Amino acid sequence: MVNAAFSGVEAADSQRQRHWWATMAGPDARLTGAPAGLTSPRMAIREILIAPDPRLREVSTPVDKVDEALRALMDDMLETMYDAKGIGLAAIQVGVPKRVIVMDLAGEDEEPRPQFFVNPEILDPSADVGPYQEGCLSVPDFFEDVDRPLGCRIRYLDYDGTEREEVAEGLFAVCIQHEMDHLNGILFVDHISRLKRERILKKLKKDQRLAAAE
Ligand SMILES: [Zn+2]
């Protein structure tokens, strides 16, 4: 899986759509755990909430200050995301309703590239909209095409609390918009047909009932 192919990708390219989620979650996902050197004993893997958990519908609140406690949360989120073989995770997915996102879009053969977004804002979403096949650690094993603006600018505070602004396109644009949705209580299945969404949520609920009964 070559993630580099996604920078500046045409989102309508169906071949590449097939690829994008595989880096996010799934059997051939690229990571087999947290990369060496990026973890420390104080990090902990947290439980990821699975839809239709009502907490995933909460609107997360802005962070006042990027301090040690928040960095500890971000470290845990990163470790949790790597463990689950994901490429993006919002704090609410581990039950913390704060406007915090972690992401790593590095390809299989690349050095890990963790990114942290505190109080992110999306600016100037492009008028051009295109589909990407998305998945989500909170909606395991389901993948659907979602239409979103193909590019945008984002403004956020980084791991050190420094304000940054950058242009997002390709996989980065898809992923940041997907994670931003989580901060507003929205799941990617909210962007697909009601029939499909209800089928997916019903199946997840049933799976959880069965797992709890075991
Ligand atoms: Zn998600």
Tab-separated table of N, CA and C in Angstrom, residues 37-107:
chain	number	residue	atom	x	y	z
A	37	GLY	N	9.797	3.717	19.386
A	37	GLY	CA	10.291	5.067	19.582
A	37	GLY	C	9.203	6.102	19.715
A	38	LEU	N	7.970	5.705	19.432
A	38	LEU	CA	6.882	6.676	19.523
A	38	LEU	C	6.011	6.440	20.750
A	39	THR	N	6.361	5.427	21.505
A	39	THR	CA	5.542	5.137	22.671
A	39	THR	C	6.402	5.233	23.923
A	40	SER	N	5.746	5.393	25.034
A	40	SER	CA	6.460	5.387	26.302
A	40	SER	C	5.593	4.626	27.296
A	41	PRO	N	6.180	4.183	28.400
A	41	PRO	CA	5.426	3.350	29.331
A	41	PRO	C	4.179	4.054	29.862
A	42	ARG	N	4.176	5.389	29.860
A	42	ARG	CA	3.012	6.079	30.418
A	42	ARG	C	1.806	6.042	29.483
A	43	MET	N	2.040	5.657	28.213
A	43	MET	CA	0.921	5.601	27.278
A	43	MET	C	0.027	4.408	27.595
A	44	ALA	N	-1.248	4.571	27.268
A	44	ALA	CA	-2.187	3.491	27.514
A	44	ALA	C	-3.140	3.376	26.334
A	45	ILE	N	-3.501	2.130	26.033
A	45	ILE	CA	-4.491	1.902	24.991
A	45	ILE	C	-5.865	2.019	25.620
A	46	ARG	N	-6.685	2.890	25.065
A	46	ARG	CA	-8.026	3.104	25.605
A	46	ARG	C	-9.056	2.356	24.769
A	47	GLU	N	-10.229	2.170	25.354
A	47	GLU	CA	-11.292	1.462	24.651
A	47	GLU	C	-11.929	2.388	23.616
A	48	ILE	N	-12.100	1.881	22.415
A	48	ILE	CA	-12.745	2.674	21.353
A	48	ILE	C	-14.257	2.409	21.381
A	49	LEU	N	-15.025	3.493	21.450
A	49	LEU	CA	-16.487	3.375	21.455
A	49	LEU	C	-16.963	2.918	20.078
A	50	ILE	N	-17.930	2.023	20.077
A	50	ILE	CA	-18.490	1.502	18.827
A	50	ILE	C	-19.932	1.986	18.676
A	51	ALA	N	-20.272	2.451	17.462
A	51	ALA	CA	-21.641	2.872	17.160
A	51	ALA	C	-22.585	1.692	17.389
A	52	PRO	N	-23.818	1.927	17.814
A	52	PRO	CA	-24.464	3.240	18.022
A	52	PRO	C	-24.311	3.802	19.443
A	53	ASP	N	-23.169	3.698	20.059
A	53	ASP	CA	-22.956	4.275	21.385
A	53	ASP	C	-23.350	5.759	21.366
A	54	PRO	N	-24.296	6.169	22.253
A	54	PRO	CA	-24.791	7.553	22.215
A	54	PRO	C	-23.713	8.610	22.463
A	55	ARG	N	-22.615	8.216	23.123
A	55	ARG	CA	-21.553	9.196	23.371
A	55	ARG	C	-20.923	9.704	22.069
A	56	LEU	N	-20.989	8.855	21.026
A	56	LEU	CA	-20.434	9.275	19.725
A	56	LEU	C	-21.251	10.402	19.099
A	57	ARG	N	-22.428	10.688	19.671
A	57	ARG	CA	-23.294	11.763	19.157
A	57	ARG	C	-23.063	13.079	19.874
A	58	GLU	N	-22.218	13.071	20.910
A	58	GLU	CA	-21.946	14.305	21.654
A	58	GLU	C	-21.147	15.283	20.789
A	59	VAL	N	-21.422	16.570	21.008
A	59	VAL	CA	-20.603	17.604	20.364
A	59	VAL	C	-19.468	17.913	21.335
A	60	SER	N	-18.243	17.764	20.866
A	60	SER	CA	-17.083	17.956	21.743
A	60	SER	C	-16.835	19.440	21.998
A	61	THR	N	-16.256	19.733	23.161
A	61	THR	CA	-16.037	21.133	23.541
A	61	THR	C	-14.586	21.550	23.268
A	62	PRO	N	-14.383	22.843	22.998
A	62	PRO	CA	-13.034	23.328	22.720
A	62	PRO	C	-12.101	23.128	23.915
A	63	VAL	N	-10.841	22.967	23.615
A	63	VAL	CA	-9.804	22.814	24.638
A	63	VAL	C	-9.344	24.209	25.066
A	64	ASP	N	-9.230	24.424	26.389
A	64	ASP	CA	-8.785	25.731	26.907
A	64	ASP	C	-7.287	25.903	26.740
A	65	LYS	N	-6.567	24.822	27.052
A	65	LYS	CA	-5.121	24.955	27.155
A	65	LYS	C	-4.450	23.646	26.748
A	66	VAL	N	-3.404	23.740	25.950
A	66	VAL	CA	-2.643	22.541	25.587
A	66	VAL	C	-1.575	22.343	26.661
A	67	ASP	N	-1.882	21.472	27.620
A	67	ASP	CA	-0.969	21.255	28.740
A	67	ASP	C	-0.553	19.776	28.803
A	68	GLU	N	0.154	19.414	29.854
A	68	GLU	CA	0.652	18.036	29.984
A	68	GLU	C	-0.482	17.018	29.994
A	69	ALA	N	-1.587	17.371	30.660
A	69	ALA	CA	-2.720	16.439	30.733
A	69	ALA	C	-3.277	16.190	29.330
A	70	LEU	N	-3.346	17.250	28.538
A	70	LEU	CA	-3.879	17.081	27.182
A	70	LEU	C	-2.899	16.274	26.323
A	71	ARG	N	-1.597	16.543	26.521
A	71	ARG	CA	-0.599	15.774	25.750
A	71	ARG	C	-0.655	14.292	26.135
A	72	ALA	N	-0.934	13.997	27.404
A	72	ALA	CA	-1.066	12.589	27.821
A	72	ALA	C	-2.257	11.947	27.108
A	73	LEU	N	-3.346	12.710	26.997
A	73	LEU	CA	-4.518	12.203	26.256
A	73	LEU	C	-4.134	11.947	24.797
A	74	MET	N	-3.430	12.900	24.185
A	74	MET	CA	-3.047	12.739	22.767
A	74	MET	C	-2.120	11.539	22.584
A	75	ASP	N	-1.208	11.331	23.549
A	75	ASP	CA	-0.308	10.162	23.477
A	75	ASP	C	-1.123	8.862	23.523
A	76	ASP	N	-2.085	8.822	24.437
A	76	ASP	CA	-2.943	7.631	24.544
A	76	ASP	C	-3.740	7.411	23.262
A	77	MET	N	-4.262	8.501	22.734
A	77	MET	CA	-5.055	8.387	21.499
A	77	MET	C	-4.204	7.840	20.358
A	78	LEU	N	-2.969	8.330	20.263
A	78	LEU	CA	-2.081	7.861	19.191
A	78	LEU	C	-1.805	6.372	19.348
A	79	GLU	N	-1.493	5.973	20.567
A	79	GLU	CA	-1.211	4.559	20.831
A	79	GLU	C	-2.442	3.696	20.525
A	80	THR	N	-3.601	4.188	20.927
A	80	THR	CA	-4.856	3.466	20.681
A	80	THR	C	-5.112	3.332	19.181
A	81	MET	N	-4.855	4.419	18.451
A	81	MET	CA	-5.071	4.420	17.004
A	81	MET	C	-4.115	3.444	16.303
A	82	TYR	N	-2.837	3.466	16.687
A	82	TYR	CA	-1.873	2.537	16.085
A	82	TYR	C	-2.257	1.092	16.401
A	83	ASP	N	-2.663	0.859	17.631
A	83	ASP	CA	-3.033	-0.496	18.045
A	83	ASP	C	-4.216	-1.017	17.225
A	84	ALA	N	-5.145	-0.100	16.911
A	84	ALA	CA	-6.345	-0.493	16.159
A	84	ALA	C	-6.108	-0.439	14.653
A	85	LYS	N	-4.868	-0.111	14.254
A	85	LYS	CA	-4.507	-0.030	12.839
A	85	LYS	C	-5.322	1.017	12.099
A	86	GLY	N	-5.518	2.154	12.760
A	86	GLY	CA	-6.244	3.254	12.123
A	86	GLY	C	-5.297	4.326	11.651
A	87	ILE	N	-5.849	5.282	10.914
A	87	ILE	CA	-5.031	6.428	10.481
A	87	ILE	C	-5.521	7.735	11.082
A	88	GLY	N	-6.684	7.693	11.766
A	88	GLY	CA	-7.189	8.900	12.407
A	88	GLY	C	-8.084	8.531	13.567
A	89	LEU	N	-8.079	9.374	14.603
A	89	LEU	CA	-8.928	9.096	15.777
A	89	LEU	C	-9.277	10.423	16.450
A	90	ALA	N	-10.557	10.576	16.786
A	90	ALA	CA	-11.008	11.764	17.514
A	90	ALA	C	-11.196	11.384	18.984
A	91	ALA	N	-10.997	12.363	19.879
A	91	ALA	CA	-11.032	12.067	21.318
A	91	ALA	C	-12.353	11.435	21.759
A	92	ILE	N	-13.449	11.858	21.139
A	92	ILE	CA	-14.755	11.312	21.553
A	92	ILE	C	-14.819	9.807	21.286
A	93	GLN	N	-13.997	9.318	20.367
A	93	GLN	CA	-14.006	7.874	20.093
A	93	GLN	C	-13.429	7.061	21.254
A	94	VAL	N	-12.698	7.742	22.148
A	94	VAL	CA	-12.285	7.066	23.383
A	94	VAL	C	-13.052	7.662	24.561
A	95	GLY	N	-14.191	8.306	24.261
A	95	GLY	CA	-15.098	8.776	25.306
A	95	GLY	C	-14.759	10.125	25.918
A	96	VAL	N	-13.835	10.860	25.295
A	96	VAL	CA	-13.453	12.174	25.836
A	96	VAL	C	-13.992	13.267	24.901
A	97	PRO	N	-14.998	14.034	25.352
A	97	PRO	CA	-15.637	15.013	24.454
A	97	PRO	C	-14.848	16.319	24.316
A	98	LYS	N	-13.620	16.216	23.844
A	98	LYS	CA	-12.782	17.397	23.614
A	98	LYS	C	-12.426	17.470	22.142
A	99	ARG	N	-12.207	18.694	21.672
A	99	ARG	CA	-11.937	18.873	20.237
A	99	ARG	C	-10.465	18.577	19.936
A	100	VAL	N	-10.161	17.288	19.903
A	100	VAL	CA	-8.791	16.805	19.688
A	100	VAL	C	-8.820	15.638	18.696
A	101	ILE	N	-7.873	15.665	17.753
A	101	ILE	CA	-7.768	14.615	16.730
A	101	ILE	C	-6.306	14.193	16.622
A	102	VAL	N	-6.058	12.907	16.457
A	102	VAL	CA	-4.715	12.451	16.105
A	102	VAL	C	-4.805	11.734	14.754
A	103	MET	N	-3.691	11.751	14.025
A	103	MET	CA	-3.707	11.184	12.685
A	103	MET	C	-2.287	10.754	12.321
A	104	ASP	N	-2.168	9.743	11.485
A	104	ASP	CA	-0.870	9.403	10.899
A	104	ASP	C	-1.138	8.827	9.517
A	105	LEU	N	-0.789	9.589	8.498
A	105	LEU	CA	-1.084	9.183	7.123
A	105	LEU	C	0.149	8.639	6.412
A	106	ALA	N	1.198	8.353	7.170
A	106	ALA	CA	2.416	7.836	6.542
A	106	ALA	C	2.144	6.476	5.891
A	107	GLY	N	2.797	6.236	4.785
A	107	GLY	CA	2.632	4.966	4.086
A	107	GLY	C	3.364	3.835	4.775
